Amino acid sequence: MSTSTPDSPPSFTGTEVGYYFICPKKLWWFAHGVQMERESDRVRMGKLVHEESYQRRRKELNIDDRIVLDWREDGVIHEVKLTDKMEEAHEMQLLYYLYYLKCKGVEGLRGQIDYPKLRETKEVELTEEKEKEIEKALVEMRRIVSSRKAPEVEWMKICGKCAYAELCWG
C-alpha cells in the first residue's frame, strides 16, 4: 500500500485520488480491478475534449506511472477537465500531483484546472493545510483499498451517471 516520506512519493495514481474524492466505493471497485470507466460515454467525451483542447500547449507528462500532467508551463501544472461538477475531486487530484512532486523534491509549482468548454480556470496551490488534507486522505484511501469489503455509501446525485452504478445499486 501507499506510504510516503519526503524522498518517497505515495503509490496512488491521480485517478485513484480523484475517485476517492468523488466516491470511496468507486475507488474500492477500481483498486480491486473493476474498471468500468472505459465503457462510459461521459469518459469518452471527456477524453475527446481533453485531446482537442490546448493542442499547441499539450505535452502530457507521465511520472512514474502514477501521475499524468496535461502540461507544465512557467511553473504551473495544468489539468484539463470537461466540467466543474466535481470540482473538489479535480482540485484534490491536482493538489495530489503537487504533493507527489514535492515528495520527489520538486517544489515551487502551482496548479491550474482548465475547463475549456466553460472557458474558465481555477488556480490551485499546495498550502500546509491542503498538504495535511492530502495526507489524511491517503491514510483513508489505504484503509479503503486494503479492505475486503467495499465501503457503504449513500446514494448521491452523481450515482445515476456513474459507470459503477449497476454494481452499487443494480
mmCIF file of C-alpha atoms in Angstrom:
data_model
loop_
_atom_site.group_PDB
_atom_site.id
_atom_site.type_symbol
_atom_site.label_atom_id
_atom_site.label_comp_id
_atom_site.label_asym_id
_atom_site.label_seq_id
_atom_site.Cartn_x
_atom_site.Cartn_y
_atom_site.Cartn_z
ATOM 1 C CA MET A 1 0.000 0.000 0.000
ATOM 2 C CA SER A 2 0.969 3.615 -0.278
ATOM 3 C CA THR A 3 3.492 5.066 2.105
ATOM 4 C CA SER A 4 5.385 8.265 1.623
ATOM 5 C CA THR A 5 8.300 10.104 3.136
ATOM 6 C CA PRO A 6 9.947 13.272 1.894
ATOM 7 C CA ASP A 7 12.030 11.168 -0.517
ATOM 8 C CA SER A 8 9.393 8.539 -1.271
ATOM 9 C CA PRO A 9 6.237 9.637 -3.075
ATOM 10 C CA PRO A 10 2.932 7.857 -2.372
ATOM 11 C CA SER A 11 1.916 4.973 -4.591
ATOM 12 C CA PHE A 12 -1.621 6.016 -5.525
ATOM 13 C CA THR A 13 -2.412 7.262 -9.009
ATOM 14 C CA GLY A 14 -4.042 10.595 -9.698
ATOM 15 C CA THR A 15 -7.098 8.706 -10.944
ATOM 16 C CA GLU A 16 -7.412 6.883 -7.624
ATOM 17 C CA VAL A 17 -7.206 10.142 -5.691
ATOM 18 C CA GLY A 18 -9.880 11.676 -7.913
ATOM 19 C CA TYR A 19 -12.109 8.633 -7.436
ATOM 20 C CA TYR A 20 -11.707 8.801 -3.640
ATOM 21 C CA PHE A 21 -12.970 12.373 -3.586
ATOM 22 C CA ILE A 22 -15.859 11.522 -5.911
ATOM 23 C CA CYS A 23 -16.878 8.338 -4.072
ATOM 24 C CA PRO A 24 -14.878 5.972 -1.825
ATOM 25 C CA LYS A 25 -16.772 2.992 -3.256
ATOM 26 C CA LYS A 26 -15.696 3.965 -6.773
ATOM 27 C CA LEU A 27 -12.079 3.929 -5.535
ATOM 28 C CA TRP A 28 -12.614 0.491 -3.977
ATOM 29 C CA TRP A 29 -14.039 -1.002 -7.205
ATOM 30 C CA PHE A 30 -11.209 0.473 -9.273
ATOM 31 C CA ALA A 31 -8.493 -0.646 -6.840
ATOM 32 C CA HIS A 32 -9.931 -4.163 -6.922
ATOM 33 C CA GLY A 33 -9.592 -4.424 -10.696
ATOM 34 C CA VAL A 34 -13.101 -3.397 -11.752
ATOM 35 C CA GLN A 35 -12.602 -0.666 -14.344
ATOM 36 C CA MET A 36 -15.968 0.353 -15.758
ATOM 37 C CA GLU A 37 -14.910 3.811 -16.936
ATOM 38 C CA ARG A 38 -13.634 2.523 -20.281
ATOM 39 C CA GLU A 39 -17.227 1.872 -21.357
ATOM 40 C CA SER A 40 -18.593 5.243 -20.225
ATOM 41 C CA ASP A 41 -19.802 7.760 -22.832
ATOM 42 C CA ARG A 42 -19.060 10.584 -20.368
ATOM 43 C CA VAL A 43 -15.463 9.439 -20.059
ATOM 44 C CA ARG A 44 -15.109 9.201 -23.843
ATOM 45 C CA MET A 45 -16.496 12.742 -24.190
ATOM 46 C CA GLY A 46 -14.071 13.984 -21.543
ATOM 47 C CA LYS A 47 -11.137 12.380 -23.350
ATOM 48 C CA LEU A 48 -12.203 13.979 -26.619
ATOM 49 C CA VAL A 49 -12.347 17.463 -25.057
ATOM 50 C CA HIS A 50 -9.062 16.662 -23.337
ATOM 51 C CA GLU A 51 -7.372 15.767 -26.647
ATOM 52 C CA GLU A 52 -8.793 18.686 -28.641
ATOM 53 C CA SER A 53 -8.185 21.450 -26.103
ATOM 54 C CA TYR A 54 -4.920 23.372 -25.905
ATOM 55 C CA GLN A 55 -3.269 21.159 -28.564
ATOM 56 C CA ARG A 56 -0.364 23.561 -29.099
ATOM 57 C CA ARG A 57 0.469 23.597 -25.406
ATOM 58 C CA ARG A 58 -0.203 19.952 -24.670
ATOM 59 C CA LYS A 59 2.806 17.914 -23.701
ATOM 60 C CA GLU A 60 1.392 15.192 -21.486
ATOM 61 C CA LEU A 61 3.957 14.030 -18.957
ATOM 62 C CA ASN A 62 3.652 10.638 -17.242
ATOM 63 C CA ILE A 63 5.607 10.467 -13.997
ATOM 64 C CA ASP A 64 6.297 7.025 -12.513
ATOM 65 C CA ASP A 65 3.038 5.679 -13.997
ATOM 66 C CA ARG A 66 1.386 7.405 -11.013
ATOM 67 C CA ILE A 67 0.520 10.887 -12.193
ATOM 68 C CA VAL A 68 -0.064 12.289 -15.673
ATOM 69 C CA LEU A 69 0.362 16.030 -16.083
ATOM 70 C CA ASP A 70 -1.536 17.523 -19.008
ATOM 71 C CA TRP A 71 1.192 20.102 -19.426
ATOM 72 C CA ARG A 72 3.527 22.348 -17.445
ATOM 73 C CA GLU A 73 4.223 25.949 -18.321
ATOM 74 C CA ASP A 74 6.017 28.657 -16.319
ATOM 75 C CA GLY A 75 5.856 26.702 -13.053
ATOM 76 C CA VAL A 76 2.151 25.923 -13.447
ATOM 77 C CA ILE A 77 0.827 22.392 -13.851
ATOM 78 C CA HIS A 78 -2.340 22.327 -15.950
ATOM 79 C CA GLU A 79 -5.163 19.810 -15.633
ATOM 80 C CA VAL A 80 -7.945 19.842 -18.262
ATOM 81 C CA LYS A 81 -11.457 18.827 -17.192
ATOM 82 C CA LEU A 82 -14.765 18.685 -19.059
ATOM 83 C CA THR A 83 -16.995 20.320 -16.423
ATOM 84 C CA ASP A 84 -16.685 21.726 -12.923
ATOM 85 C CA LYS A 85 -19.384 19.438 -11.493
ATOM 86 C CA MET A 86 -16.790 17.524 -9.449
ATOM 87 C CA GLU A 87 -14.580 20.493 -8.735
ATOM 88 C CA GLU A 88 -13.456 19.286 -5.293
ATOM 89 C CA ALA A 89 -12.227 15.987 -6.768
ATOM 90 C CA HIS A 90 -10.471 17.868 -9.579
ATOM 91 C CA GLU A 91 -8.800 20.216 -7.108
ATOM 92 C CA MET A 92 -7.691 17.400 -4.805
ATOM 93 C CA GLN A 93 -6.316 15.398 -7.738
ATOM 94 C CA LEU A 94 -4.234 18.380 -8.846
ATOM 95 C CA LEU A 95 -3.136 19.042 -5.249
ATOM 96 C CA TYR A 96 -2.065 15.402 -5.102
ATOM 97 C CA TYR A 97 0.091 15.961 -8.207
ATOM 98 C CA LEU A 98 1.764 18.918 -6.479
ATOM 99 C CA TYR A 99 2.195 16.864 -3.290
ATOM 100 C CA TYR A 100 3.619 13.908 -5.232
ATOM 101 C CA LEU A 101 6.136 16.150 -6.982
ATOM 102 C CA LYS A 102 7.069 17.778 -3.667
ATOM 103 C CA CYS A 103 7.790 14.289 -2.264
ATOM 104 C CA LYS A 104 10.155 13.849 -5.227
ATOM 105 C CA GLY A 105 11.915 17.125 -4.393
ATOM 106 C CA VAL A 106 10.159 19.332 -6.960
ATOM 107 C CA GLU A 107 8.755 22.377 -5.183
ATOM 108 C CA GLY A 108 7.512 25.842 -6.035
ATOM 109 C CA LEU A 109 4.898 24.721 -8.555
ATOM 110 C CA ARG A 110 1.293 25.860 -8.713
ATOM 111 C CA GLY A 111 -1.667 24.234 -10.364
ATOM 112 C CA GLN A 112 -4.438 25.343 -12.676
ATOM 113 C CA ILE A 113 -7.585 23.464 -13.632
ATOM 114 C CA ASP A 114 -8.701 24.366 -17.137
ATOM 115 C CA TYR A 115 -12.361 23.953 -18.117
ATOM 116 C CA PRO A 116 -12.234 24.704 -21.873
ATOM 117 C CA LYS A 117 -15.945 24.204 -22.545
ATOM 118 C CA LEU A 118 -16.765 26.659 -19.733
ATOM 119 C CA ARG A 119 -13.872 28.971 -20.669
ATOM 120 C CA GLU A 120 -12.908 29.041 -17.001
ATOM 121 C CA THR A 121 -9.826 28.258 -14.953
ATOM 122 C CA LYS A 122 -9.204 27.649 -11.269
ATOM 123 C CA GLU A 123 -5.897 28.288 -9.539
ATOM 124 C CA VAL A 124 -4.666 25.644 -7.078
ATOM 125 C CA GLU A 125 -1.854 25.951 -4.543
ATOM 126 C CA LEU A 126 -0.459 23.322 -2.166
ATOM 127 C CA THR A 127 -0.613 25.013 1.237
ATOM 128 C CA GLU A 128 0.343 23.320 4.524
ATOM 129 C CA GLU A 129 -3.359 22.876 5.261
ATOM 130 C CA LYS A 130 -4.026 21.269 1.870
ATOM 131 C CA GLU A 131 -0.959 19.060 2.263
ATOM 132 C CA LYS A 132 -2.333 17.739 5.574
ATOM 133 C CA GLU A 133 -5.684 17.156 3.890
ATOM 134 C CA ILE A 134 -3.974 15.100 1.163
ATOM 135 C CA GLU A 135 -2.000 13.098 3.747
ATOM 136 C CA LYS A 136 -5.189 12.379 5.716
ATOM 137 C CA ALA A 137 -6.929 11.265 2.500
ATOM 138 C CA LEU A 138 -4.028 8.934 1.637
ATOM 139 C CA VAL A 139 -4.367 7.220 5.027
ATOM 140 C CA GLU A 140 -8.101 6.742 4.461
ATOM 141 C CA MET A 141 -7.505 5.545 0.894
ATOM 142 C CA ARG A 142 -5.062 2.896 2.148
ATOM 143 C CA ARG A 143 -7.725 1.705 4.586
ATOM 144 C CA ILE A 144 -10.385 1.533 1.853
ATOM 145 C CA VAL A 145 -8.334 -0.311 -0.762
ATOM 146 C CA SER A 146 -6.985 -2.827 1.763
ATOM 147 C CA SER A 147 -10.498 -3.696 2.950
ATOM 148 C CA ARG A 148 -12.054 -6.914 1.690
ATOM 149 C CA LYS A 149 -15.449 -5.228 1.509
ATOM 150 C CA ALA A 150 -16.499 -2.103 -0.374
ATOM 151 C CA PRO A 151 -17.381 0.826 1.879
ATOM 152 C CA GLU A 152 -21.028 1.662 2.446
ATOM 153 C CA VAL A 153 -22.055 4.886 0.751
ATOM 154 C CA GLU A 154 -25.219 6.944 0.464
ATOM 155 C CA TRP A 155 -26.915 7.486 -2.895
ATOM 156 C CA MET A 156 -25.746 10.777 -4.431
ATOM 157 C CA LYS A 157 -26.998 12.650 -7.463
ATOM 158 C CA ILE A 158 -23.883 11.637 -9.424
ATOM 159 C CA CYS A 159 -24.623 7.931 -8.852
ATOM 160 C CA GLY A 160 -27.138 7.986 -11.695
ATOM 161 C CA LYS A 161 -24.411 8.881 -14.210
ATOM 162 C CA CYS A 162 -21.643 6.765 -12.691
ATOM 163 C CA ALA A 163 -20.181 3.873 -14.694
ATOM 164 C CA TYR A 164 -20.246 1.785 -11.486
ATOM 165 C CA ALA A 165 -23.934 2.455 -10.652
ATOM 166 C CA GLU A 166 -25.081 -1.004 -11.727
ATOM 167 C CA LEU A 167 -22.579 -2.640 -9.360
ATOM 168 C CA CYS A 168 -23.535 -0.432 -6.427
ATOM 169 C CA TRP A 169 -27.282 -0.138 -6.833
ATOM 170 C CA GLY A 170 -28.266 -2.616 -9.568
#
